[in-house]
PDB file of C-alpha atoms in Angstrom:
ATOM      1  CA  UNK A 927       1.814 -11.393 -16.205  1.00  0.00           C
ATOM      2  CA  UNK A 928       2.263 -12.638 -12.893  1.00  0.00           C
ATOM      3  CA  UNK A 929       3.128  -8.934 -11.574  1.00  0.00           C
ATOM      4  CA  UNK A 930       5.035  -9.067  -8.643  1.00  0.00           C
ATOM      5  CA  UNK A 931       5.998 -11.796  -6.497  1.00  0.00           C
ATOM      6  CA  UNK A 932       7.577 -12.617  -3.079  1.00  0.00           C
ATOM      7  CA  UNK A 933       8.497 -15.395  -1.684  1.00  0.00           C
ATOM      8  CA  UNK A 934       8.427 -17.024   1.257  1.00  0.00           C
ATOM      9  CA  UNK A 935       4.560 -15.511   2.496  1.00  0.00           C
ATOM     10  CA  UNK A 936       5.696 -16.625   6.162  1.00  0.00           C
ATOM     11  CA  UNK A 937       8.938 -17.079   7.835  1.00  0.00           C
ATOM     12  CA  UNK A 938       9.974 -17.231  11.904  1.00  0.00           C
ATOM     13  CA  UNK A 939      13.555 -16.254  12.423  1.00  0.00           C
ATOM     14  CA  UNK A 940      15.577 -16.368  15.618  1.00  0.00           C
ATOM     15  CA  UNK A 941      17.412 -13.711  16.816  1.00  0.00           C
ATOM     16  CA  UNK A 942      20.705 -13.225  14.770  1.00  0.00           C
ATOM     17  CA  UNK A 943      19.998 -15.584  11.733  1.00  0.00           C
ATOM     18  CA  UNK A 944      19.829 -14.460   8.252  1.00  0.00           C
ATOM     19  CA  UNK A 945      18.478 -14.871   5.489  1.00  0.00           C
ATOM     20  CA  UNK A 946      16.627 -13.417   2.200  1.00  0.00           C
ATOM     21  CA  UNK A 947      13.309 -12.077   0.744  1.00  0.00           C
ATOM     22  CA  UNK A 948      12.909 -12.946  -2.658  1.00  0.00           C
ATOM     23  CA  UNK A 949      11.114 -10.332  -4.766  1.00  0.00           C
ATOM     24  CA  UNK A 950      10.824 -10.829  -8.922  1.00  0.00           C
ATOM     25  CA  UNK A 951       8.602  -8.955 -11.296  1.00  0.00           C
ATOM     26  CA  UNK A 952       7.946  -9.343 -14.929  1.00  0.00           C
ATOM     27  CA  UNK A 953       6.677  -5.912 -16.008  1.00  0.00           C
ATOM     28  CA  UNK A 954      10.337  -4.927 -17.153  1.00  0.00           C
ATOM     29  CA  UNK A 955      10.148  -2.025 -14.397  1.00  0.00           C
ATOM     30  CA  UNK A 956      13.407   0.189 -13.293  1.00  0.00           C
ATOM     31  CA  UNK A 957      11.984   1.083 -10.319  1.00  0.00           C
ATOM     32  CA  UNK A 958      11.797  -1.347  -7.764  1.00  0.00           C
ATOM     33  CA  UNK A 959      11.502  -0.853  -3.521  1.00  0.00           C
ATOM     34  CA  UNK A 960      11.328  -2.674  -0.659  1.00  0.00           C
ATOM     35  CA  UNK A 961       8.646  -0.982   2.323  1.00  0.00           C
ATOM     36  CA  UNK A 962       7.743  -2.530   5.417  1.00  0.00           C
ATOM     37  CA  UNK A 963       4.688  -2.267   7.514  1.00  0.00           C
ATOM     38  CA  UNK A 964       4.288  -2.147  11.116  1.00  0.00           C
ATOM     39  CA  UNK A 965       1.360  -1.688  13.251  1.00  0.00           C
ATOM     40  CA  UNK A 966       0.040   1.625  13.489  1.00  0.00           C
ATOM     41  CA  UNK A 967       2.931   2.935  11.186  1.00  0.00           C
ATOM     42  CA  UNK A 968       2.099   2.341   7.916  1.00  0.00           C
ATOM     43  CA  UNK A 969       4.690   1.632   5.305  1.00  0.00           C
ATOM     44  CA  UNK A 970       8.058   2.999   5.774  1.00  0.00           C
ATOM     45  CA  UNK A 971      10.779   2.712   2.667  1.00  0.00           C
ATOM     46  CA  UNK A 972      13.585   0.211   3.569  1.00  0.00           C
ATOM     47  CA  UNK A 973      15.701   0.559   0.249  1.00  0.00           C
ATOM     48  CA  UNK A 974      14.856   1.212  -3.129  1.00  0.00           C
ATOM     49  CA  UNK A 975      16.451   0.899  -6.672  1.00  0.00           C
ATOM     50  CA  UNK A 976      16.237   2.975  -9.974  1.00  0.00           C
ATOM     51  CA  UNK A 977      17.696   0.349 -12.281  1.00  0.00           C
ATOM     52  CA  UNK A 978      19.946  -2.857 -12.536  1.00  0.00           C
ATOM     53  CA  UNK A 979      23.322  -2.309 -10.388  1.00  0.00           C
ATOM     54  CA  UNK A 980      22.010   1.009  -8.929  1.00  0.00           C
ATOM     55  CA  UNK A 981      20.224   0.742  -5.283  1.00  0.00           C
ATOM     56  CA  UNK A 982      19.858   3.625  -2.531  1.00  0.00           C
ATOM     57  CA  UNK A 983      18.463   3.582   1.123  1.00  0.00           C
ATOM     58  CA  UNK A 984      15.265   4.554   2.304  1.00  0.00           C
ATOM     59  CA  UNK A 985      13.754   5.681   5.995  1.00  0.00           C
ATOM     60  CA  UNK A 986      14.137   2.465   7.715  1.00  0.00           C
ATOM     61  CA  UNK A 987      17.711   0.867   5.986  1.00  0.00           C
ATOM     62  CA  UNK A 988      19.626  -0.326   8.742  1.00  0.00           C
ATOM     63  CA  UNK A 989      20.052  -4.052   9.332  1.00  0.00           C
ATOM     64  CA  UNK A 990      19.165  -4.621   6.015  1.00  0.00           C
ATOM     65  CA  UNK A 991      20.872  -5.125   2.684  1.00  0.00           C
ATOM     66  CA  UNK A 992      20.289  -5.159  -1.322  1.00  0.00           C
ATOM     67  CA  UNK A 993      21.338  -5.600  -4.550  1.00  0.00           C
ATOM     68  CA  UNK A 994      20.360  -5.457  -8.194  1.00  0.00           C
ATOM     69  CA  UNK A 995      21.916  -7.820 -10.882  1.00  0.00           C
ATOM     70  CA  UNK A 996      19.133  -7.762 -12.679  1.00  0.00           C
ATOM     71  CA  UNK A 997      15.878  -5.660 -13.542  1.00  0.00           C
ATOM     72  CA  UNK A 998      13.523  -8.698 -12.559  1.00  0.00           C
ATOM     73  CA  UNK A 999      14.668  -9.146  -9.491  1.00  0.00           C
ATOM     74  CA  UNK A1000      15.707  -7.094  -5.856  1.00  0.00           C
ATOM     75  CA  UNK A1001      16.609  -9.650  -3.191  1.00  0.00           C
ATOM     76  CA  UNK A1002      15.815  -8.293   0.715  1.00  0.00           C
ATOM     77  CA  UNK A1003      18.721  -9.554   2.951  1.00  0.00           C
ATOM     78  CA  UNK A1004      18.866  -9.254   6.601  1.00  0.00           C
ATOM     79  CA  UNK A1005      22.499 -10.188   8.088  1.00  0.00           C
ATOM     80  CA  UNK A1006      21.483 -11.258  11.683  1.00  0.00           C
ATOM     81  CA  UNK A1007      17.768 -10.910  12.165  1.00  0.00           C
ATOM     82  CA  UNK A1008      16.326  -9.057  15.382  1.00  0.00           C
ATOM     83  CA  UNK A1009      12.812  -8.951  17.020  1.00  0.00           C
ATOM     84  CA  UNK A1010      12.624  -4.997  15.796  1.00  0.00           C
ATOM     85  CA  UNK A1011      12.493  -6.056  12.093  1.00  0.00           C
ATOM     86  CA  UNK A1012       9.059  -8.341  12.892  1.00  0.00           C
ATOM     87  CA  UNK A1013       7.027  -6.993  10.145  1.00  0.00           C
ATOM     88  CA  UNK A1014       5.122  -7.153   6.923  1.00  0.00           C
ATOM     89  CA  UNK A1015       7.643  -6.994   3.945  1.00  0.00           C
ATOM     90  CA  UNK A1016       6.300  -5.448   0.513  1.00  0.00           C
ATOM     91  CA  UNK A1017       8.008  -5.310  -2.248  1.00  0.00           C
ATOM     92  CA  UNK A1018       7.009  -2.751  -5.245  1.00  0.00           C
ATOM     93  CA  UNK A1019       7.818  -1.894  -8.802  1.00  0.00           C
ATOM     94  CA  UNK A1020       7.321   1.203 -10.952  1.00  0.00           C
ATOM     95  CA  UNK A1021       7.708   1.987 -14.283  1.00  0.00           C
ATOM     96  CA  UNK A1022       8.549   5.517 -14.393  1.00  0.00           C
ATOM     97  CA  UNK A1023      10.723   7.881 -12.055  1.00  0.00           C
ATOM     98  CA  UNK A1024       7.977  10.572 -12.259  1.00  0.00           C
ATOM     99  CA  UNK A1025       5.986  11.047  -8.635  1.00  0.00           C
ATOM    100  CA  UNK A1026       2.551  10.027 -10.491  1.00  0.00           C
ATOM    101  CA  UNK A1027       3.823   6.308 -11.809  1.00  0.00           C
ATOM    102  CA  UNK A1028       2.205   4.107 -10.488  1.00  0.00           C
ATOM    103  CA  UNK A1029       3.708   1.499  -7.941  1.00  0.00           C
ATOM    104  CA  UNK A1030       2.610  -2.679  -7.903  1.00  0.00           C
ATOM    105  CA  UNK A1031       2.981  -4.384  -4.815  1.00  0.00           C
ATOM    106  CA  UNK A1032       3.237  -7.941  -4.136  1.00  0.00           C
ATOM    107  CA  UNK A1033       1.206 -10.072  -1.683  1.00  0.00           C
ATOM    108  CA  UNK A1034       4.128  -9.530   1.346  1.00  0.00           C
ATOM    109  CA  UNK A1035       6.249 -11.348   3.594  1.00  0.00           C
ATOM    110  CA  UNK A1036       5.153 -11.594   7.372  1.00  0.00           C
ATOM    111  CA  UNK A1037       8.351 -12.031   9.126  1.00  0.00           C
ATOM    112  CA  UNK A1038       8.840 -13.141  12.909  1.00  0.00           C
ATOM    113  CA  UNK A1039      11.871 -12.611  14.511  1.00  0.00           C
ATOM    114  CA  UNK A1040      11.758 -14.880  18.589  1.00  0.00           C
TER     115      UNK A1040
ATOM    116  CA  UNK B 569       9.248  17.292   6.177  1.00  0.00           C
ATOM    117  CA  UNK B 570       6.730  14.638   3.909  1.00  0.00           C
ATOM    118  CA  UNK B 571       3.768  13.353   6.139  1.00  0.00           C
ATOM    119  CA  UNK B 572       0.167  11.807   5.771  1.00  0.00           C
ATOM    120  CA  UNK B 573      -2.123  11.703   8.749  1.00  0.00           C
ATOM    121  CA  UNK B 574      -5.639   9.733   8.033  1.00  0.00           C
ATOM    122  CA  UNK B 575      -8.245   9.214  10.445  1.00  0.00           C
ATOM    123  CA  UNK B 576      -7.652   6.594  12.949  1.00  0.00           C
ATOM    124  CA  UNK B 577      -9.754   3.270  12.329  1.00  0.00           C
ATOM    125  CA  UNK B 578     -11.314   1.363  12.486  1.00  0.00           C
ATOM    126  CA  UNK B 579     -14.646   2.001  10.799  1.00  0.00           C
ATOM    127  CA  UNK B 580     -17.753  -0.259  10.641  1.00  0.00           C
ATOM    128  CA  UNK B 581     -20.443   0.747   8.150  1.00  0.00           C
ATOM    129  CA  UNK B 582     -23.420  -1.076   6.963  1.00  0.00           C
ATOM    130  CA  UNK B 583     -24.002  -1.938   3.410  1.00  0.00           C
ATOM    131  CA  UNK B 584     -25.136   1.013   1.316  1.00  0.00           C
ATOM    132  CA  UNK B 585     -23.876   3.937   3.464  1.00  0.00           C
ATOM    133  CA  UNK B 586     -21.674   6.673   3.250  1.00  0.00           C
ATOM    134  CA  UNK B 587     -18.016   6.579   3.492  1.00  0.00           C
ATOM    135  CA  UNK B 588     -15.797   9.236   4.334  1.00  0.00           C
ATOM    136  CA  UNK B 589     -12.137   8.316   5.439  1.00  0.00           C
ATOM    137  CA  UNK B 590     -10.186  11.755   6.515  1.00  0.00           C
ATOM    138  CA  UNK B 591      -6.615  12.523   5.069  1.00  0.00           C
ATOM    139  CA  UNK B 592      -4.709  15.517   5.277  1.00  0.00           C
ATOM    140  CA  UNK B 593      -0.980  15.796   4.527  1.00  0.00           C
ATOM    141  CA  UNK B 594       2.064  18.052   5.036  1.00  0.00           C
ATOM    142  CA  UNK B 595       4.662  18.379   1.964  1.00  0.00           C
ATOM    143  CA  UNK B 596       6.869  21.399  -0.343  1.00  0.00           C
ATOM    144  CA  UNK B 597       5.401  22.092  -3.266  1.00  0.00           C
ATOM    145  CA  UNK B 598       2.834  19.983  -5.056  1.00  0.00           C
ATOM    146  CA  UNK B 599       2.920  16.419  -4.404  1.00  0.00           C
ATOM    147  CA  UNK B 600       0.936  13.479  -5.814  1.00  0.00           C
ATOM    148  CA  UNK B 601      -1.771  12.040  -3.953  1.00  0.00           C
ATOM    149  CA  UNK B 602      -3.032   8.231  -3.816  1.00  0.00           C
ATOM    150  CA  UNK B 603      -5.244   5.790  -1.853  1.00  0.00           C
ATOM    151  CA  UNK B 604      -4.195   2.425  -1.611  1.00  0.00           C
ATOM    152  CA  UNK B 605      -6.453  -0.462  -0.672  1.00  0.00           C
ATOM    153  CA  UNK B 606      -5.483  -3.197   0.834  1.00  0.00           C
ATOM    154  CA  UNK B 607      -7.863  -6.327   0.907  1.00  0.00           C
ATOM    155  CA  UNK B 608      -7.239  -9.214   3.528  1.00  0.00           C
ATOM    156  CA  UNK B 609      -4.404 -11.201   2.660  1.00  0.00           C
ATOM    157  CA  UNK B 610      -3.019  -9.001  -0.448  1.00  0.00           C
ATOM    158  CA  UNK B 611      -0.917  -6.421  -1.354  1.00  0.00           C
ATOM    159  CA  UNK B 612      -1.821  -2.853  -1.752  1.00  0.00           C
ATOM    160  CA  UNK B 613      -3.329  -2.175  -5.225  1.00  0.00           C
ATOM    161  CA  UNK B 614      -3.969   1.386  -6.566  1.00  0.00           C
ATOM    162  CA  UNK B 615      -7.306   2.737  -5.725  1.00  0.00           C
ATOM    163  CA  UNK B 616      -6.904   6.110  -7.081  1.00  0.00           C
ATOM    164  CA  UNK B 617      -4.769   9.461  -7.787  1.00  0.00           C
ATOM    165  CA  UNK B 618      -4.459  13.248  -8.170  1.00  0.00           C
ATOM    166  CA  UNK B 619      -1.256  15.021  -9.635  1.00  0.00           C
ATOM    167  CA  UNK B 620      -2.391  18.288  -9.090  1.00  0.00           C
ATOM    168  CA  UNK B 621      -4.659  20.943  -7.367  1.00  0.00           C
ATOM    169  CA  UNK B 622      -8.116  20.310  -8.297  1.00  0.00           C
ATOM    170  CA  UNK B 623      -7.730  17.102  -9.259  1.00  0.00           C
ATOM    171  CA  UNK B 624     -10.683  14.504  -8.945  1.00  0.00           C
ATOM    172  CA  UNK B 625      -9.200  11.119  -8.460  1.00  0.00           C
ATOM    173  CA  UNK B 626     -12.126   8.072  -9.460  1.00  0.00           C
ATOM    174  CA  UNK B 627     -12.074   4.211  -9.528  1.00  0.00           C
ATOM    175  CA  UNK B 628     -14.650   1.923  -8.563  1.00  0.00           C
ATOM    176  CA  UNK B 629     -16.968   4.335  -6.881  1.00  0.00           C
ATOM    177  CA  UNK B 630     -14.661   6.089  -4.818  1.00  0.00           C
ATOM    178  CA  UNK B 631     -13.591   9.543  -5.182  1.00  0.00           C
ATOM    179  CA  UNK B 632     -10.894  12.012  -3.518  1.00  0.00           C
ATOM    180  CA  UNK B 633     -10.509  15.566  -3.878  1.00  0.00           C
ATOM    181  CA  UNK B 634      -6.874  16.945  -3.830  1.00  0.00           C
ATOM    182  CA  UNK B 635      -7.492  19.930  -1.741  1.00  0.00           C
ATOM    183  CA  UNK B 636      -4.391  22.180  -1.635  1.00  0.00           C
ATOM    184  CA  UNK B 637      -5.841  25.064   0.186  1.00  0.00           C
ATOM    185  CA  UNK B 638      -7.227  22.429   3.240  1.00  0.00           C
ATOM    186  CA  UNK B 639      -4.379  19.943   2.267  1.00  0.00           C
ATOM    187  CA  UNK B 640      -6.597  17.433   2.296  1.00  0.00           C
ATOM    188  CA  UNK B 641      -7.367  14.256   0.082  1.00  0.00           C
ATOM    189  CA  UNK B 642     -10.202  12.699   1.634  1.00  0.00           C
ATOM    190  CA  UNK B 643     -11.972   9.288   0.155  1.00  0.00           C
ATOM    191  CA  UNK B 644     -15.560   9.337  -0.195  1.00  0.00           C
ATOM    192  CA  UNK B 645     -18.116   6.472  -1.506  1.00  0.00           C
ATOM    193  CA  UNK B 646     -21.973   7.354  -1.424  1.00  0.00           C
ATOM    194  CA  UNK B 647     -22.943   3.466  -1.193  1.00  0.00           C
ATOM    195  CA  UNK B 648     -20.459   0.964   0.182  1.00  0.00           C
ATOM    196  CA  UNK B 649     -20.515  -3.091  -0.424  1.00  0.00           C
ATOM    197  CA  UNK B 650     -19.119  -5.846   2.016  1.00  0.00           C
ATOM    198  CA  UNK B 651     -16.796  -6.585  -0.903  1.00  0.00           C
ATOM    199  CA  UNK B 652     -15.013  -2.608  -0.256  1.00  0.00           C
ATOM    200  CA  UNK B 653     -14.085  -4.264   3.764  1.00  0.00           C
ATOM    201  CA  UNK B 654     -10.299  -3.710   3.431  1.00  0.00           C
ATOM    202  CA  UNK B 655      -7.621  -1.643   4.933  1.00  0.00           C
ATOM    203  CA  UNK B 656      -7.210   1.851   2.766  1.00  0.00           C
ATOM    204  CA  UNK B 657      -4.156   3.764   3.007  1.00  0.00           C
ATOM    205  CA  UNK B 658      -3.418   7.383   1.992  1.00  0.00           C
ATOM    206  CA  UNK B 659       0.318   8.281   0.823  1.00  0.00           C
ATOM    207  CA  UNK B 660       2.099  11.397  -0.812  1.00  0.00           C
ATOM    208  CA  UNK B 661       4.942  11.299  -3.763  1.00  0.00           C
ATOM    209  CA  UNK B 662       7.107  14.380  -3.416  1.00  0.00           C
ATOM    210  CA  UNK B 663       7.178  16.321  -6.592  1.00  0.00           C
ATOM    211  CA  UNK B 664      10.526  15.742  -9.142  1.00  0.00           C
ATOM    212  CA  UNK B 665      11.631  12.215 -10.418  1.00  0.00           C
ATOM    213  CA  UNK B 666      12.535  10.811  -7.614  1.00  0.00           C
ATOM    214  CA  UNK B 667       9.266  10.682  -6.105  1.00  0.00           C
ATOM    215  CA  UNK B 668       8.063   7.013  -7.861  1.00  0.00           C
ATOM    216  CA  UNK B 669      10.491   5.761  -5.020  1.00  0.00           C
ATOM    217  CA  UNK B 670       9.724   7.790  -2.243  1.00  0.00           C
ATOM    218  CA  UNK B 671       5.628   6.954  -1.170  1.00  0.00           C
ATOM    219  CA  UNK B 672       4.635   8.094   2.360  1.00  0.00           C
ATOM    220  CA  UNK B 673       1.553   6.765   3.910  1.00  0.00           C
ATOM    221  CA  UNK B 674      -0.416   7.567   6.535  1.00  0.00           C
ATOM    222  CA  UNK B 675      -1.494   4.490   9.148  1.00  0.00           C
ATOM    223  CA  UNK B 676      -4.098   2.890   7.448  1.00  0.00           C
ATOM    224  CA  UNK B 677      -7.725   2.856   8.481  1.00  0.00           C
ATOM    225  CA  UNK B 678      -9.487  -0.251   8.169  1.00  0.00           C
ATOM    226  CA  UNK B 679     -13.167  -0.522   7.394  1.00  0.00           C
ATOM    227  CA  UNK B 680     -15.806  -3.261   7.661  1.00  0.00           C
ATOM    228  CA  UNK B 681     -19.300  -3.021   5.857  1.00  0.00           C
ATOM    229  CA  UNK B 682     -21.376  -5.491   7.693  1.00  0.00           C
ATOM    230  CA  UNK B 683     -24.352  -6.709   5.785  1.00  0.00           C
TER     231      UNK B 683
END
């Protein structure tokens, strides 16, 4: 099992461009969630989603979008990319909906937005 | 509301000592506890967990204590190694079934074991 994986590791945006995270995992979870991590803040939820076709917002969800067509993978979109969302993307799956499951991350996406 | 607070990094410790890390939390009714570690250049992996009161959480030599009555669920190690340097991160899970989607974490205190 390869887990979960993201893709690209590094990208540099300027301001207003868009584009997408990639996020796949092989484990056959429903639960899958998008966090990102800023200095000094931890990890903060962005958006999460509890099956294929079924996605709900987190703390952080503005300026970003999902979707789920399928249960391997939940796609990270951001429409027109600003300097606040230069961060460290993680993406994480879970197998059950119960508060002990446990959650796999994947390596992360350092993002810079100029 | 949901919150972690952990104590503030970061620490240096040479090999074999004693690790504490601090964590205390604020949540309704019983949440789930974890530590995450995070190693340089990774992802967070599980390091270890407590569902309820009581509850010893153990993996790898580490060990937390979910402390209802302190709300606490501090990480201990009696001998660390250079290979434990990474960043470890508390985080709550609200109780109900929900909660595998909603992780909070605390800031993240990064430790060093120098040789």
């Amino acid at each position: 099992n390869a887990g979960v994986t993201q893709t690209p590791k590094f990208q540099v945006l300027k301001t207003g461009q868009s584009m997408t995270l990639q996020c796949a995992q092989d484990m056959n979870h429903e639960y899958m969630s998008w966090y990102r991590q800023d200095p000094g803040m931890g990890l903060r939820l962005i958006h999460y989603s509890v099956g294929a076709g079924i996605t709900d917002q987190g703390e952080v969800p503005n300026g970003y979008n999902v979707s789920r067509s399928t249960t391997e993978d939940f796609p990270l979109r951001l429409l027109s990319a600003a300097p606040s969302q230069t961060s460290v993307y993680f993406c994480a799956s879970s197998s059950g909906k119960w508060a002990y499951n446990e959650q796999f991350f994947g390596p992360g996406t350092r993002l810079t937005v100029l | 509301g949901n919150s972690v607070t952990q104590m503030e990094g970061p620490v240096t410790l040479s090999e074999e000592a004693f690790l504490t890390i601090n964590c205390t939390y604020t949540a309704t009714g019983y949440p789930s506890l974890f530590w995450y570690v995070q190693y340089p250049g990774e992802g967070l992996q599980l390091l270890l967990k407590a569902t309820k009161a009581d509850d010893k959480g153990s993996n790898k030599g580490f060990e937390a204590t979910y402390r209802k009555e302190t709300t606490s669920f501090h990480l201990e190690k009696g001998s660390v190694q250079v290979s434990d340097s990474a960043v470890y991160f508390c985080a709550l899970t609200p109780p109900g079934i929900t909660g595998a989607n909603n992780l909070f974490f605390g800031t993240g205190t990064r430790l060093t074991v120098i040789p």
